[in-house]
Short mmCIF file of C-alpha atoms in Angstrom, two decimals:
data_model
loop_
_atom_site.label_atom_id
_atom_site.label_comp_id
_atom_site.label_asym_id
_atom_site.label_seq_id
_atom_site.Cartn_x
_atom_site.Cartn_y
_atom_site.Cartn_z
CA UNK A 1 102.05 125.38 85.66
CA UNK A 2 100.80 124.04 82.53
CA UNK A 3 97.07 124.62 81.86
CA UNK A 4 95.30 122.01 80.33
CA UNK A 5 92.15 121.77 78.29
CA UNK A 6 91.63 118.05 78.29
CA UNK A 7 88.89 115.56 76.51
CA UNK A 8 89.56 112.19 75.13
CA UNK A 9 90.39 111.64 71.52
CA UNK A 10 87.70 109.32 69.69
CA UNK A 11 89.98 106.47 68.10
CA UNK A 12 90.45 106.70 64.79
CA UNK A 13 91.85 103.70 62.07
CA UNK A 14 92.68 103.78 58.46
CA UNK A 15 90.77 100.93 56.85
CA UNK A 16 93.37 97.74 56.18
CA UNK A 17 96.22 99.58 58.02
CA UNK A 18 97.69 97.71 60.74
CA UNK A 19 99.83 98.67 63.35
CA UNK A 20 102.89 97.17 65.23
CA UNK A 21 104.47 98.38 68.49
CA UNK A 22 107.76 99.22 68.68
CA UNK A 23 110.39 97.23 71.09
CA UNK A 24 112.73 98.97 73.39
CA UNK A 25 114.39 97.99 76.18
CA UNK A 26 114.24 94.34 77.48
CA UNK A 27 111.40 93.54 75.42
CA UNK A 28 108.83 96.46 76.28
CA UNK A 29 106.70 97.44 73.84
CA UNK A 30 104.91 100.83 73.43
CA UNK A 31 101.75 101.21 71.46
CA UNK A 32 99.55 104.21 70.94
CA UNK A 33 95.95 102.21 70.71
CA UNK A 34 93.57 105.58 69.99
CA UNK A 35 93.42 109.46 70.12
CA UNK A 36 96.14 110.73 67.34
CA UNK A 37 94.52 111.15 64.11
CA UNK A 38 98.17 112.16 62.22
CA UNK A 39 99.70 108.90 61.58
CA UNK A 40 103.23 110.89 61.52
CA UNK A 41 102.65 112.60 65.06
CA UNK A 42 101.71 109.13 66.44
CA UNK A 43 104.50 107.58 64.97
CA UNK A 44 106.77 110.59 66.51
CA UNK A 45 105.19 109.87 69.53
CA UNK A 46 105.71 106.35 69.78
CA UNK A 47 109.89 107.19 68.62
CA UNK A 48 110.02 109.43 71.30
CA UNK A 49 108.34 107.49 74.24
CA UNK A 50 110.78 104.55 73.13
CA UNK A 51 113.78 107.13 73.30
CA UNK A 52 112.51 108.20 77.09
CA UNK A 53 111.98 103.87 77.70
CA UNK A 54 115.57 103.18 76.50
CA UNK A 55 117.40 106.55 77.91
CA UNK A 56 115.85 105.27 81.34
CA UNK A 57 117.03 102.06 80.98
CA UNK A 58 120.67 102.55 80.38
CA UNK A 59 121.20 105.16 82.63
CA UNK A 60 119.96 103.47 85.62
CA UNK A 61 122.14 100.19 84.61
CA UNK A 62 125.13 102.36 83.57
CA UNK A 63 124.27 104.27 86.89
CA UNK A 64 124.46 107.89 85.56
CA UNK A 65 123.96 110.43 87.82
CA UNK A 66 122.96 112.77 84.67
CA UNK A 67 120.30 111.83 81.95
CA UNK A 68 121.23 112.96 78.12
CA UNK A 69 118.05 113.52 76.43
CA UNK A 70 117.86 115.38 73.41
CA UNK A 71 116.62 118.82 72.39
CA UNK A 72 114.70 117.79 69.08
CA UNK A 73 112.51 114.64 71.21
CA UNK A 74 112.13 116.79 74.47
CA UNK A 75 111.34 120.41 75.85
CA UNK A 76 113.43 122.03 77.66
CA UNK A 77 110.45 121.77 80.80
CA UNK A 78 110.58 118.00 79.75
CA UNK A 79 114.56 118.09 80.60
CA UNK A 80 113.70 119.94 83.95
CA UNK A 81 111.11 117.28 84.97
CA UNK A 82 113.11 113.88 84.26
CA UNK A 83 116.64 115.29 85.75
CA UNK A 84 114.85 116.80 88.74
CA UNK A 85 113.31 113.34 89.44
CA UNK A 86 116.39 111.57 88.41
CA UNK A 87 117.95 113.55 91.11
CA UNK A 88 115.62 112.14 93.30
CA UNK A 89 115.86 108.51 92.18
CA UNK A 90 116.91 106.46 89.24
CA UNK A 91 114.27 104.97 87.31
CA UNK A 92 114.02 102.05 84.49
CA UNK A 93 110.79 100.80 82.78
CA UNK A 94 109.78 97.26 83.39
CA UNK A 95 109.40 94.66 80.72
CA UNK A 96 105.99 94.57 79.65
CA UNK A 97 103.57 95.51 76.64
CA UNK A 98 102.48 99.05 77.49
CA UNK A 99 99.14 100.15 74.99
CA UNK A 100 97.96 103.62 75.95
CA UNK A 101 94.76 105.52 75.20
CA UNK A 102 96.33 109.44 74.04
CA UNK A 103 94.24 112.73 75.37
CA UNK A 104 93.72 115.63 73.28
CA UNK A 105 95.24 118.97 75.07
CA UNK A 106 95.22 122.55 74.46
CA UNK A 107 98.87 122.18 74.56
CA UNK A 108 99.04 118.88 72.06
CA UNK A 109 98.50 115.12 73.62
CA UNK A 110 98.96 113.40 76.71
CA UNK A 111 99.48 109.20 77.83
CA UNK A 112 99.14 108.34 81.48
CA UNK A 113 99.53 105.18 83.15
CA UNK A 114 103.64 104.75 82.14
CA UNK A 115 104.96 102.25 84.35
CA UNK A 116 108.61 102.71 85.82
CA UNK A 117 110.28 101.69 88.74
CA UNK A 118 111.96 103.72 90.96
CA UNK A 119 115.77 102.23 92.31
CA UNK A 120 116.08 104.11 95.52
CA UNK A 121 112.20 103.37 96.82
CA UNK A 122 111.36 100.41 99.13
CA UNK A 123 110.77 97.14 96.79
CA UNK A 124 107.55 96.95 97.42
CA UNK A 125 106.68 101.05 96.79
CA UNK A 126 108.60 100.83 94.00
CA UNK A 127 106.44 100.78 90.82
CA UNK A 128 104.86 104.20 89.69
CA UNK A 129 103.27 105.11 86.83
CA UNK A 130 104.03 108.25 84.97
CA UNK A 131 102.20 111.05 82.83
CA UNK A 132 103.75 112.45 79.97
CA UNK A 133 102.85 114.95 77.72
CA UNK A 134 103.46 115.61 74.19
CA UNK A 135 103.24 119.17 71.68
CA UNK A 136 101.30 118.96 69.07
CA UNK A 137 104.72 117.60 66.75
CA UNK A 138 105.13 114.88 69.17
CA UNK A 139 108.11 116.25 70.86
CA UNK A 140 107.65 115.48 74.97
CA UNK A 141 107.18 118.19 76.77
CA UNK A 142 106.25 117.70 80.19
CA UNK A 143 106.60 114.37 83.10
CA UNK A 144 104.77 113.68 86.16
CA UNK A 145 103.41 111.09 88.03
CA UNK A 146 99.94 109.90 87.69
CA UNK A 147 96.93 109.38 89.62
CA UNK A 148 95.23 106.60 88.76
CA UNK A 149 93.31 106.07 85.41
CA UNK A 150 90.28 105.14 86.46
CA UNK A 151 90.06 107.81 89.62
CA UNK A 152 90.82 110.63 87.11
CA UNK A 153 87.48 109.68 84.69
CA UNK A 154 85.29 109.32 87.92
CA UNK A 155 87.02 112.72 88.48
CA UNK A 156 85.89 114.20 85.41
CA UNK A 157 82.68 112.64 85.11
CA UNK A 158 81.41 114.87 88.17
CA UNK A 159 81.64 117.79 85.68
CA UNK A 160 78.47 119.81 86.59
CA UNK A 161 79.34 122.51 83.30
CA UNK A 162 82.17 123.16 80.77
CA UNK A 163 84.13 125.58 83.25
CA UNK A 164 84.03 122.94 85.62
CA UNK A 165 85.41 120.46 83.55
CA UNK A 166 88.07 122.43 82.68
CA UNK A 167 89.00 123.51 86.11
CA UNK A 168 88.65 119.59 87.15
CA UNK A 169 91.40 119.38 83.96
CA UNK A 170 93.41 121.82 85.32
CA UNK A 171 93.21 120.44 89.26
CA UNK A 172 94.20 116.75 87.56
CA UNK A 173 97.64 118.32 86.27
CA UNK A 174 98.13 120.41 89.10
CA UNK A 175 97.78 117.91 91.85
CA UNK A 176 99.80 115.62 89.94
CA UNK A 177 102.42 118.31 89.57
CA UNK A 178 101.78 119.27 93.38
CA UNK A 179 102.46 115.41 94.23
CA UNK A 180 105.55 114.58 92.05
CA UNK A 181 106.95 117.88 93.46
CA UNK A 182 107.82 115.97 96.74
CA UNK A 183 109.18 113.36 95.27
CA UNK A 184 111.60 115.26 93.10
CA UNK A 185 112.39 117.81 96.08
CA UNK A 186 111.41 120.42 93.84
CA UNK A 187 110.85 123.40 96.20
CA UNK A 188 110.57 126.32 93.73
CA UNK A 189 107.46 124.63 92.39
CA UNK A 190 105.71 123.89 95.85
CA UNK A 191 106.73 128.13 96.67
CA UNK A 192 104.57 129.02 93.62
CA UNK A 193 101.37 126.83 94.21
CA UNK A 194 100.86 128.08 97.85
CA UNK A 195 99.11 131.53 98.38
CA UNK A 196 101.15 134.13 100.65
CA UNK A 197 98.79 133.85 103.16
CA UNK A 198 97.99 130.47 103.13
CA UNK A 199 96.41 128.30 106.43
CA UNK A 200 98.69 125.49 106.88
CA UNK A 201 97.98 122.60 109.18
CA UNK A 202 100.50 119.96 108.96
CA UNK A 203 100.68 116.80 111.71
CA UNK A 204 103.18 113.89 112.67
CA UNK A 205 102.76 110.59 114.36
CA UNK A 206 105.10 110.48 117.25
CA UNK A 207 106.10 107.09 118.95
CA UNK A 208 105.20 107.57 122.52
CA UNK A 209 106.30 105.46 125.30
CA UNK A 210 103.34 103.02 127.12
CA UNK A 211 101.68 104.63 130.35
CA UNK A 212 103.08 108.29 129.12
CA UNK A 213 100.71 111.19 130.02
CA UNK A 214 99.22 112.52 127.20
CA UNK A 215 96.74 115.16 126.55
CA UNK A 216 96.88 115.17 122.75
CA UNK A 217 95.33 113.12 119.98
CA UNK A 218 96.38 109.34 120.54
CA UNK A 219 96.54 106.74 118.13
CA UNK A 220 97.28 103.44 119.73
CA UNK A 221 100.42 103.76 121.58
CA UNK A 222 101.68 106.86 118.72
CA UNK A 223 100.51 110.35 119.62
CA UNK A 224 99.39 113.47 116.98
CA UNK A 225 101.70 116.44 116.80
CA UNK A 226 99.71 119.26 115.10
CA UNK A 227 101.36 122.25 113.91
CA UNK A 228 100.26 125.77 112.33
CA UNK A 229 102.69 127.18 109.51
CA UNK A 230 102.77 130.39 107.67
CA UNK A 231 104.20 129.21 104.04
CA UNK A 232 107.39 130.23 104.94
CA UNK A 233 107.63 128.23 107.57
CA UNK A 234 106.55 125.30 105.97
CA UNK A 235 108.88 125.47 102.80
CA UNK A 236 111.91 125.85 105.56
CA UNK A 237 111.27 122.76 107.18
CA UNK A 238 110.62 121.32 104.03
CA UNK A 239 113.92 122.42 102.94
CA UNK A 240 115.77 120.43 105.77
CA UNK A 241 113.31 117.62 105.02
CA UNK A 242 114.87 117.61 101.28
CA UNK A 243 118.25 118.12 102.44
CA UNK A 244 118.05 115.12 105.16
CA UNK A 245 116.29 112.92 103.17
CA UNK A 246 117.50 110.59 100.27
CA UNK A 247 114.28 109.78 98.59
CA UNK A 248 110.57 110.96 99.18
CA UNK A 249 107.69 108.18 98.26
CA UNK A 250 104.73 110.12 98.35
CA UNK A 251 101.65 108.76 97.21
CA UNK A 252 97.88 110.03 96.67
CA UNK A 253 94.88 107.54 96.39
CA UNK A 254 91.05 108.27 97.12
CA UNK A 255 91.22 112.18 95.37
CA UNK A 256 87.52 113.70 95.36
CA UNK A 257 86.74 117.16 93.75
CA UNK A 258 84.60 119.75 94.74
CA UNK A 259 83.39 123.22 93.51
CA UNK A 260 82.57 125.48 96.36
CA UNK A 261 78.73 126.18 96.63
CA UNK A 262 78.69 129.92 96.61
CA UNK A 263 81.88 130.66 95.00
CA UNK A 264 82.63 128.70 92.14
CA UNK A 265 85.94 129.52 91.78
CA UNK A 266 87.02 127.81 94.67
CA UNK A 267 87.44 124.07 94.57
CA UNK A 268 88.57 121.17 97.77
CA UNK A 269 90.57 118.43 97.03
CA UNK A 270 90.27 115.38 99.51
CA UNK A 271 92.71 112.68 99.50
CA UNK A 272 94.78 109.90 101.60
CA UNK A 273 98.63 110.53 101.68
CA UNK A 274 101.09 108.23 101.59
CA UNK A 275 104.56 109.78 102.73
CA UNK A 276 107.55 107.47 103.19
CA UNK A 277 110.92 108.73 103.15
CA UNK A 278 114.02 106.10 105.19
CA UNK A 279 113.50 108.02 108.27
CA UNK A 280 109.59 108.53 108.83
CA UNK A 281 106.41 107.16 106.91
CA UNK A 282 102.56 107.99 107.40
CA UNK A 283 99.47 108.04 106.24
CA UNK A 284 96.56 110.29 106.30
CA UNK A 285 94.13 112.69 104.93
CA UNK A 286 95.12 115.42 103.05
CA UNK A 287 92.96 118.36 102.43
CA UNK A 288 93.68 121.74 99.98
CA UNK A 289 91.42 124.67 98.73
CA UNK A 290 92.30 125.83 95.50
CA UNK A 291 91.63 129.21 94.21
CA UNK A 292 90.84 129.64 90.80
CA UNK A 293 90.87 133.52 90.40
CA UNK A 294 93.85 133.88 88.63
CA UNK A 295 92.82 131.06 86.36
CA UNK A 296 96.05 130.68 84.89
CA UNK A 297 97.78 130.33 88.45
CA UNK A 298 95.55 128.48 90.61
CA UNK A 299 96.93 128.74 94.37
CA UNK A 300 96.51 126.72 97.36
CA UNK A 301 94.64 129.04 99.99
CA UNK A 302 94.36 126.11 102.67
CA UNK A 303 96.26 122.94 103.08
CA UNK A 304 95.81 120.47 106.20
CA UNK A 305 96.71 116.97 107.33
CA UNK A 306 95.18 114.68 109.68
CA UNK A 307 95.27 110.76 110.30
CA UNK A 308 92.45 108.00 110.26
CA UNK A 309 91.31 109.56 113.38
CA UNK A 310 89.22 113.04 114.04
CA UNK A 311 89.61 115.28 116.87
CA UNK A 312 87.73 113.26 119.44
CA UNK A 313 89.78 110.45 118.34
CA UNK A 314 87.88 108.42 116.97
CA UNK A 315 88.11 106.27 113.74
CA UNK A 316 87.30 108.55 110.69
CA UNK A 317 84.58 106.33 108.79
CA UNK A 318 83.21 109.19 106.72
CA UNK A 319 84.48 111.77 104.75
CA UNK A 320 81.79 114.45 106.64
CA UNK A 321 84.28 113.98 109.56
CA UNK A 322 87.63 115.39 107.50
CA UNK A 323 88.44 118.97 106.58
CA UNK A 324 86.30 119.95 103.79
CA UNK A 325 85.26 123.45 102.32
CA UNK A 326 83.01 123.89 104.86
CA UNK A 327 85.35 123.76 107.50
CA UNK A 328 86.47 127.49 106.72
CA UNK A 329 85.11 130.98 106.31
CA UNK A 330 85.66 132.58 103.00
CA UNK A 331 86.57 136.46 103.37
CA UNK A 332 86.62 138.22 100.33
#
């Protein structure tokens, strides 16, 4: 897991230069608009991102099952990230003018907000947006999919210190990481994120028949099947789920941050799910408690699921009424 440092660039313009974005692929144009100060890197960069734009392109119309990217404009983890999601689905930029604002990282630079769209999703689930980031030379070296812009500043603006900016830097990349994971069916990554021991609640909407006798959770005419998983148990079924399933839309919207009030290592994450695969969809809340200890390999300690509804069944109207940090005891 990459750990980033983050904060945005301040722009920077050489007086009477004037820049022109670069055309790719039917007509999209790429544009760095602030945040690189080295008019070379940008311009390496910009090459690069165009490379990635056009490579897409003609491998989903060609239909390639195998991407050829090369060594001296991406990593090697850069490689592992597009061909694992390529796996998953082919994927081609739209047509559009693209501008970006760049990030500063420990690691070099980051864009966010890349639109693609991805073949084997539904039409209308379809679009994404992509982060991708760059080493200081401009080589890319990393590919995920984003959040969304604005949710990730409200995100940082919460900062209550430095460390906690940081860690809200690091939770950013890893919950994109954690997210994009699904849809790339990469289970290695998903082993390493979860804790040995951690609490896992996960739940599924079950059709049930009208006049049925049910004592669970119901939800209209559907009914709430809630199960407890060791992380074991919960990467096997997630295996079959991989195995069985040709593509994995899973989405994350609403994400709220928070540090734990007496350990401050500790952080929730709050956020709706959208999971939609050819044989099942839902929608819910998902909740996960990160542990910072090992700051360099934060781990999931708790992650649960529930729908619009709480355990009385009624509507859930405010966030007080999903899993939240102070929903478990911390033993340490």
């Amino acid at each position: 897991m990459k750990k980033l440092i983050l904060m945005i660039a301040m722009a920077f313009v050489l007086p009477g230069l004037s820049f022109t974005p670069a055309i790719y692929a039917d007509g999209t144009t790429f544009k760095i608009m602030d945040g690189v100060v080295d008019a070379g890197v940008k311009a390496t960069m910009e090459k690069n991102m165009g490379m990635m734009i056009n490579i897409l392109k003609t491998a989903a119309d060609e239909q390639q099952k195998k991407l050829k990217l090369p060594k001296e404009s991406f990593s090697q983890d850069a490689v592992n990230d597009l061909e694992a999601m390529w796996k998953s689905s082919a994927m081609s930029c739209p047509p559009m003018d693209i501008k970006s604002r760049c990030l500063k990282t420990s690691s070099g630079y980051q864009v966010r907000g890349i639109p693609v769209d991805m073949i084997e999703a539904d039409p209308s689930e379809s679009r994404q947006e992509l982060t991708v980031d760059f080493a200081p030379n401009g080589q890319i070296n990393g590919v995920s999919i984003s959040i969304d812009l604005h949710r990730y500043e409200a995100i940082m603006a919460e900062k209550s210190s430095d460390v906690d900016y940081a860690r809200r830097q690091i939770i950013v990349d890893f919950v994109e990481n954690f997210r994009t994971a699904y849809n790339r069916k990469d289970l290695p990554m998903l082993t390493s994120v979860f804790s040995d021991k951690a609490l896992i609640i996960t739940g599924k909407v079950v059709k049930e028949k009208p006049g049925s006798d049910l004592t669970r959770l119901t939800l209209n005419n559907n009914r709430v099947v809630y199960i407890k998983q060791t992380k074991q148990e919960y990467l096997n079924n997630l295996q079959r789920v991989f195995k069985n399933t040709k593509y994995i839309n899973v989405k994350f919207e609403d994400i709220e941050v928070v540090q734990h009030p007496k350990y401050d290592d500790v952080y929730g994450v709050t956020l709706k799910q959208f999971w939609h695969t050819d044989r099942y969809s839902d929608e819910g809340y998902l909740f996960l408690m990160i542990d910072f200890r090992d700051a360099d390999k934060p781990l999931i300690q708790v992650r649960t699921w529930q729908p619009y509804k709480n355990a009385e069944g009624q509507v859930v109207t405010k966030r007080e009424d999903v899993y939240h940090l102070g929903s478990f005891r911390i033993v340490r």
